[in-house]
CSV table of C-alpha atoms and ligand atoms in Angstrom, one decimal:
chain,number,residue,atom,x,y,z
A,16,UNK,CA,-0.1,0.1,0.0
A,17,UNK,CA,1.0,3.6,-0.6
A,18,UNK,CA,2.4,5.0,2.4
A,19,UNK,CA,1.4,8.5,1.9
A,20,UNK,CA,-0.7,9.0,4.9
A,21,UNK,CA,-2.3,12.4,3.4
A,22,UNK,CA,-4.3,10.1,1.3
A,23,UNK,CA,-7.0,8.1,2.9
A,24,UNK,CA,-8.0,4.6,3.0
A,25,UNK,CA,-11.4,3.7,1.8
A,26,UNK,CA,-13.9,1.5,3.7
A,27,UNK,CA,-17.0,0.4,1.6
A,28,UNK,CA,-20.1,-1.4,2.8
A,29,UNK,CA,-23.2,-1.7,0.4
A,30,UNK,CA,-25.8,-1.0,2.9
A,31,UNK,CA,-26.4,1.6,6.1
A,32,UNK,CA,-26.8,-1.6,8.2
A,33,UNK,CA,-23.6,-2.7,7.5
A,34,UNK,CA,-21.5,0.3,8.3
A,35,UNK,CA,-23.6,2.2,10.8
A,36,UNK,CA,-21.5,1.3,14.0
A,37,UNK,CA,-18.4,2.3,12.3
A,38,UNK,CA,-19.9,5.5,11.0
A,39,UNK,CA,-21.1,6.5,14.4
A,40,UNK,CA,-17.4,6.3,15.4
A,41,UNK,CA,-16.3,9.2,13.1
A,42,UNK,CA,-16.2,12.3,15.0
A,43,UNK,CA,-14.4,14.6,12.9
A,44,UNK,CA,-16.0,13.5,9.7
A,45,UNK,CA,-16.8,15.8,6.7
A,46,UNK,CA,-19.6,14.6,4.3
A,47,UNK,CA,-19.0,15.0,0.6
A,48,UNK,CA,-21.8,14.3,-1.9
A,49,UNK,CA,-20.7,12.8,-5.0
A,50,UNK,CA,-23.0,10.9,-7.6
A,51,UNK,CA,-25.8,10.9,-4.8
A,52,UNK,CA,-23.5,9.0,-2.4
A,53,UNK,CA,-22.3,10.4,0.8
A,54,UNK,CA,-18.5,9.9,1.4
A,55,UNK,CA,-17.6,10.8,5.1
A,56,UNK,CA,-13.8,11.8,5.4
A,57,UNK,CA,-12.4,11.6,9.0
A,58,UNK,CA,-10.1,9.6,11.1
A,59,UNK,CA,-10.4,6.4,12.9
A,60,UNK,CA,-7.6,5.0,15.2
A,61,UNK,CA,-5.3,7.9,13.9
A,62,UNK,CA,-5.7,7.0,10.2
A,63,UNK,CA,-7.5,9.3,7.3
A,64,UNK,CA,-10.3,7.2,6.2
A,65,UNK,CA,-13.0,7.8,3.6
A,66,UNK,CA,-16.1,5.8,4.6
A,67,UNK,CA,-19.0,5.3,2.0
A,68,UNK,CA,-22.1,3.3,1.3
A,69,UNK,CA,-21.8,1.8,-2.6
A,70,UNK,CA,-25.5,0.6,-2.4
A,71,UNK,CA,-26.2,-2.7,-3.9
A,72,UNK,CA,-25.1,-4.4,-6.8
A,73,UNK,CA,-21.8,-4.5,-9.0
A,74,UNK,CA,-22.7,-1.4,-10.9
A,75,UNK,CA,-23.1,0.7,-7.7
A,76,UNK,CA,-20.1,-0.6,-6.2
A,77,UNK,CA,-17.8,-0.1,-9.4
A,78,UNK,CA,-19.1,3.6,-9.6
A,79,UNK,CA,-18.3,3.9,-5.9
A,80,UNK,CA,-14.8,2.6,-6.1
A,81,UNK,CA,-14.0,5.0,-9.4
A,82,UNK,CA,-15.3,8.1,-7.2
A,83,UNK,CA,-13.0,6.8,-4.4
A,84,UNK,CA,-10.0,6.3,-6.5
A,85,UNK,CA,-10.2,9.5,-9.0
A,86,UNK,CA,-11.9,12.1,-6.4
A,87,UNK,CA,-10.6,11.0,-3.1
A,88,UNK,CA,-7.4,9.6,-4.4
A,89,UNK,CA,-8.0,6.5,-2.0
A,90,UNK,CA,-4.7,4.5,-1.5
A,91,UNK,CA,-6.6,1.4,-0.8
A,92,UNK,CA,-10.1,0.0,-0.8
A,93,UNK,CA,-11.6,-2.4,2.1
A,94,UNK,CA,-14.9,-3.8,1.4
A,95,UNK,CA,-16.6,-4.9,4.4
A,96,UNK,CA,-20.2,-6.2,4.9
A,97,UNK,CA,-22.1,-9.6,4.7
A,98,UNK,CA,-22.5,-12.5,2.1
A,99,UNK,CA,-24.3,-16.0,1.8
A,100,UNK,CA,-22.3,-19.0,2.9
A,101,UNK,CA,-21.5,-21.5,0.0
A,102,UNK,CA,-19.0,-23.8,1.2
A,103,UNK,CA,-20.1,-26.6,3.5
A,104,UNK,CA,-18.5,-25.5,6.4
A,105,UNK,CA,-18.8,-21.6,6.1
A,106,UNK,CA,-21.6,-21.0,8.6
A,107,UNK,CA,-23.8,-18.0,9.7
A,108,UNK,CA,-21.4,-16.0,11.8
A,109,UNK,CA,-18.1,-16.9,10.3
A,110,UNK,CA,-16.0,-14.3,8.5
A,111,UNK,CA,-14.6,-14.8,4.8
A,112,UNK,CA,-11.3,-12.9,3.9
A,113,UNK,CA,-11.0,-13.0,0.1
A,114,UNK,CA,-8.1,-14.1,-1.5
A,115,UNK,CA,-9.5,-13.8,-5.1
A,116,UNK,CA,-12.7,-12.5,-6.5
A,117,UNK,CA,-14.8,-13.4,-9.4
A,118,UNK,CA,-18.3,-12.4,-11.2
A,119,UNK,CA,-20.2,-15.6,-11.3
A,120,UNK,CA,-22.6,-13.8,-13.6
A,121,UNK,CA,-20.3,-12.8,-16.2
A,122,UNK,CA,-20.2,-15.1,-19.4
A,123,UNK,CA,-18.9,-13.8,-22.8
A,124,UNK,CA,-18.4,-17.6,-23.9
A,125,UNK,CA,-17.6,-18.7,-26.4
A,126,UNK,CA,-15.6,-15.6,-27.4
A,127,UNK,CA,-13.8,-15.3,-24.1
A,128,UNK,CA,-13.6,-18.2,-21.4
A,129,UNK,CA,-16.5,-18.2,-18.9
A,130,UNK,CA,-16.2,-15.8,-16.1
A,131,UNK,CA,-13.4,-14.0,-17.7
A,132,UNK,CA,-13.6,-10.0,-17.8
A,133,UNK,CA,-13.3,-9.5,-21.4
A,134,UNK,CA,-9.9,-8.1,-22.5
A,135,UNK,CA,-8.4,-8.3,-19.3
A,136,UNK,CA,-7.4,-12.0,-19.4
A,137,UNK,CA,-8.5,-12.4,-15.7
A,138,UNK,CA,-11.9,-14.1,-14.1
A,139,UNK,CA,-9.9,-14.2,-10.8
A,140,UNK,CA,-8.9,-10.9,-9.1
A,141,UNK,CA,-6.5,-11.2,-6.4
A,142,UNK,CA,-6.8,-9.4,-3.3
A,143,UNK,CA,-3.9,-7.6,-1.5
A,144,UNK,CA,-2.0,-10.2,0.4
A,145,UNK,CA,-0.5,-7.8,3.1
A,146,UNK,CA,-4.1,-6.1,3.8
A,147,UNK,CA,-5.8,-9.3,3.7
A,148,UNK,CA,-3.4,-11.1,5.7
A,149,UNK,CA,-3.6,-8.5,8.4
A,150,UNK,CA,-7.5,-8.3,8.1
A,151,UNK,CA,-7.7,-12.0,8.8
A,152,UNK,CA,-5.4,-11.8,11.8
A,153,UNK,CA,-7.5,-9.2,13.4
A,154,UNK,CA,-10.6,-11.2,12.4
A,155,UNK,CA,-9.3,-14.2,14.3
A,156,UNK,CA,-8.9,-12.1,17.3
A,157,UNK,CA,-12.1,-10.6,17.1
A,158,UNK,CA,-14.1,-13.7,16.4
A,159,UNK,CA,-12.3,-15.4,19.5
A,160,UNK,CA,-15.1,-14.1,21.9
A,161,UNK,CA,-18.4,-13.2,20.3
A,162,UNK,CA,-20.2,-13.0,23.5
A,163,UNK,CA,-18.1,-9.8,24.9
A,164,UNK,CA,-18.3,-8.2,21.5
A,165,UNK,CA,-22.1,-8.9,20.8
A,166,UNK,CA,-23.6,-9.6,24.2
A,167,UNK,CA,-24.9,-12.8,25.4
A,168,UNK,CA,-28.5,-12.4,23.9
A,169,UNK,CA,-27.1,-11.8,20.1
A,170,UNK,CA,-24.6,-14.3,20.6
A,171,UNK,CA,-27.3,-16.9,21.5
A,172,UNK,CA,-30.1,-15.6,19.3
A,173,UNK,CA,-27.9,-16.2,16.1
A,174,UNK,CA,-26.4,-19.4,17.8
A,175,UNK,CA,-22.7,-17.8,17.4
A,176,UNK,CA,-20.8,-20.7,18.5
A,177,UNK,CA,-17.2,-20.9,17.6
A,178,UNK,CA,-17.1,-18.6,14.8
A,179,UNK,CA,-14.3,-18.9,12.2
A,180,UNK,CA,-12.1,-17.0,9.9
A,181,UNK,CA,-11.9,-18.7,6.4
A,182,UNK,CA,-9.8,-17.4,3.4
A,183,UNK,CA,-10.6,-18.1,-0.5
A,184,UNK,CA,-12.5,-17.5,-3.3
A,185,UNK,CA,-15.3,-14.9,-3.1
A,186,UNK,CA,-17.9,-14.4,-5.8
A,187,UNK,CA,-20.3,-11.5,-6.9
A,188,UNK,CA,-23.0,-11.2,-9.0
A,189,UNK,CA,-26.2,-9.1,-9.5
A,190,UNK,CA,-28.5,-11.6,-7.9
A,191,UNK,CA,-29.4,-12.0,-4.3
A,192,UNK,CA,-28.9,-15.9,-3.9
A,193,UNK,CA,-31.9,-17.2,-1.8
A,194,UNK,CA,-32.7,-20.7,-3.1
A,195,UNK,CA,-31.3,-23.9,-2.2
A,196,UNK,CA,-31.1,-24.7,-6.0
A,197,UNK,CA,-29.1,-21.6,-7.1
A,198,UNK,CA,-26.7,-22.1,-4.2
A,199,UNK,CA,-26.2,-25.8,-5.2
A,200,UNK,CA,-25.7,-24.7,-8.9
A,201,UNK,CA,-22.9,-22.2,-7.9
A,202,UNK,CA,-21.3,-24.8,-5.7
A,203,UNK,CA,-21.3,-27.0,-8.4
A,204,UNK,CA,-20.0,-24.4,-11.1
A,205,UNK,CA,-17.4,-23.0,-8.6
A,206,UNK,CA,-16.6,-25.8,-6.0
A,207,UNK,CA,-13.8,-23.4,-4.4
A,208,UNK,CA,-16.1,-20.6,-3.7
A,209,UNK,CA,-16.5,-19.8,0.0
A,210,UNK,CA,-19.5,-17.2,-0.1
A,211,UNK,CA,-21.5,-15.0,-2.6
A,212,UNK,CA,-22.3,-11.7,-2.6
A,213,UNK,CA,-23.2,-8.6,-5.0
A,214,UNK,CA,-20.3,-6.2,-4.9
A,215,UNK,CA,-16.7,-7.4,-4.1
A,216,UNK,CA,-15.7,-8.7,-7.5
A,217,UNK,CA,-16.5,-5.5,-8.9
A,218,UNK,CA,-14.8,-3.2,-6.8
A,219,UNK,CA,-11.8,-5.6,-7.3
A,220,UNK,CA,-11.7,-5.3,-11.0
A,221,UNK,CA,-11.6,-1.4,-10.7
A,222,UNK,CA,-8.9,-1.5,-8.3
A,223,UNK,CA,-6.9,-3.9,-10.7
A,224,UNK,CA,-7.3,-1.3,-13.4
A,225,UNK,CA,-6.2,1.6,-11.2
A,226,UNK,CA,-3.4,-0.5,-9.6
A,227,UNK,CA,-4.7,0.1,-6.0
A,228,UNK,CA,-4.8,-2.6,-3.3
A,229,UNK,CA,-8.0,-3.8,-2.5
A,230,UNK,CA,-9.3,-6.4,0.4
A,231,UNK,CA,-12.9,-7.6,1.2
A,232,UNK,CA,-13.9,-9.0,4.5
A,233,UNK,CA,-17.6,-10.5,5.0
A,234,UNK,CA,-19.4,-11.6,7.8
A,235,UNK,CA,-21.8,-14.6,6.8
A,236,UNK,CA,-25.1,-13.3,7.0
A,237,UNK,CA,-27.3,-16.4,5.7
A,238,UNK,CA,-26.3,-19.8,3.8
A,239,UNK,CA,-28.0,-18.5,0.5
A,240,UNK,CA,-30.7,-20.9,0.6
A,241,UNK,CA,-34.5,-20.9,1.0
A,242,UNK,CA,-34.0,-19.4,4.4
A,243,UNK,CA,-31.5,-16.6,3.3
A,244,UNK,CA,-33.8,-13.5,3.8
A,245,UNK,CA,-35.0,-14.6,7.4
A,246,UNK,CA,-33.4,-12.3,10.1
A,247,UNK,CA,-31.2,-10.8,7.6
A,248,UNK,CA,-31.7,-7.1,8.5
A,249,UNK,CA,-31.5,-7.8,12.2
A,250,UNK,CA,-28.1,-9.9,11.6
A,251,UNK,CA,-26.7,-7.3,9.7
A,252,UNK,CA,-27.1,-4.6,12.1
A,253,UNK,CA,-26.8,-6.5,15.3
A,254,UNK,CA,-23.9,-8.7,14.4
A,255,UNK,CA,-22.1,-7.8,11.0
A,256,UNK,CA,-21.9,-4.2,11.5
A,257,UNK,CA,-20.4,-4.6,14.8
A,258,UNK,CA,-17.8,-7.4,13.3
A,259,UNK,CA,-17.1,-4.6,10.7
A,260,UNK,CA,-16.3,-1.8,13.4
A,261,UNK,CA,-14.3,-4.2,15.3
A,262,UNK,CA,-12.2,-5.6,12.6
A,263,UNK,CA,-11.7,-2.2,10.7
A,264,UNK,CA,-10.8,-0.5,13.9
A,265,UNK,CA,-8.1,-3.0,15.1
A,266,UNK,CA,-6.8,-3.2,11.6
A,267,UNK,CA,-6.4,0.8,11.5
A,268,UNK,CA,-5.0,0.6,15.0
A,269,UNK,CA,-2.4,-1.9,13.7
A,270,UNK,CA,-1.3,0.4,10.8
A,271,UNK,CA,-0.9,3.6,13.3
A,272,UNK,CA,1.4,1.5,15.4
A,273,UNK,CA,3.7,0.5,12.2
B,20,SAH,N1,-33.2,-8.5,1.7
B,20,SAH,C1,-32.2,-7.5,1.8
B,20,SAH,C2,-31.6,-7.7,0.4
B,20,SAH,C3,-30.1,-6.9,0.5
B,20,SAH,S1,-29.2,-7.5,-0.9
B,20,SAH,C4,-32.9,-6.2,1.7
B,20,SAH,O1,-34.2,-6.1,1.6
B,20,SAH,O2,-32.1,-5.1,2.3
B,20,SAH,C5,-28.0,-8.5,-0.1
B,20,SAH,C6,-26.6,-7.6,0.4
B,20,SAH,O3,-25.9,-8.4,1.0
B,20,SAH,C7,-25.9,-7.4,-1.0
B,20,SAH,O4,-25.3,-6.2,-0.7
B,20,SAH,C8,-24.9,-8.7,-1.0
B,20,SAH,O5,-23.6,-8.1,-1.4
B,20,SAH,C9,-24.9,-9.0,0.3
B,20,SAH,N2,-25.6,-10.5,0.5
B,20,SAH,C10,-25.8,-11.3,1.7
B,20,SAH,N3,-26.1,-12.7,1.5
B,20,SAH,C11,-26.2,-12.6,0.2
B,20,SAH,C12,-26.5,-13.7,-0.8
B,20,SAH,N4,-27.3,-14.9,-0.2
B,20,SAH,N5,-26.6,-13.6,-2.0
B,20,SAH,C13,-26.1,-12.4,-2.6
B,20,SAH,N6,-25.6,-11.3,-2.0
B,20,SAH,C14,-25.7,-11.5,-0.5
């Protein structure tokens, strides 16, 4: 990551419920509205950051990423939010730190191989190793004691028992995957995919084009099956938003100590 500390690190979520706890911790924020989105510039744990809600979906996420890079000069982008678990052992309450990201609904075959972003030669975009390693380390620490972080009731309500950190492929597409049939089809097509969401791979593609480091960390909110919509909103605001704040804060504090 570029060490110029007068340039901000960008923290992005799709929805307010995912980033609410973090936004509440930014005391000296300044709001700048671009393209209908509010960009909050301020400090957290001694680091200059710009926090923004991209809104849902790949186009919304790509637009937001482009503004972060061009208008705010972001020196890295970290996406934090929720995702549906695909791999059998990726459970609600676990955290996935992406190593690579792919758009599962992109298919220009037979002209280009399925999933490949035309003219880039890539289907799987790599996340920045240094940031992802650091996020995985702080995630393990945050998850080691969910009861202290969330309170006994929330931990109990969502049966958060020994949540785990996973690292691997994260897939994105413009679909909320909410049937067992659809998640089974994705597991079949992409057996190494850990989780599915709707923004990460789009931001990874933009960051790749601009040569800026990117990382994604997602709390599993559902299993991308017929029960996926269940307690979704409550889970996001009472669990995922607090995981995001704890994770991002711990990571920024780590950077400030270096
Ligand atoms: N029911 C929600 C839908 C939000 S879309 C609502 O009405 O607000 C889901 C958001 O969470 C997206 O930003 C996506 O990135 C992520 N997500 C969580 N679970 C997902 C799943 N099963 N499939 C796709 N995206 C998912």
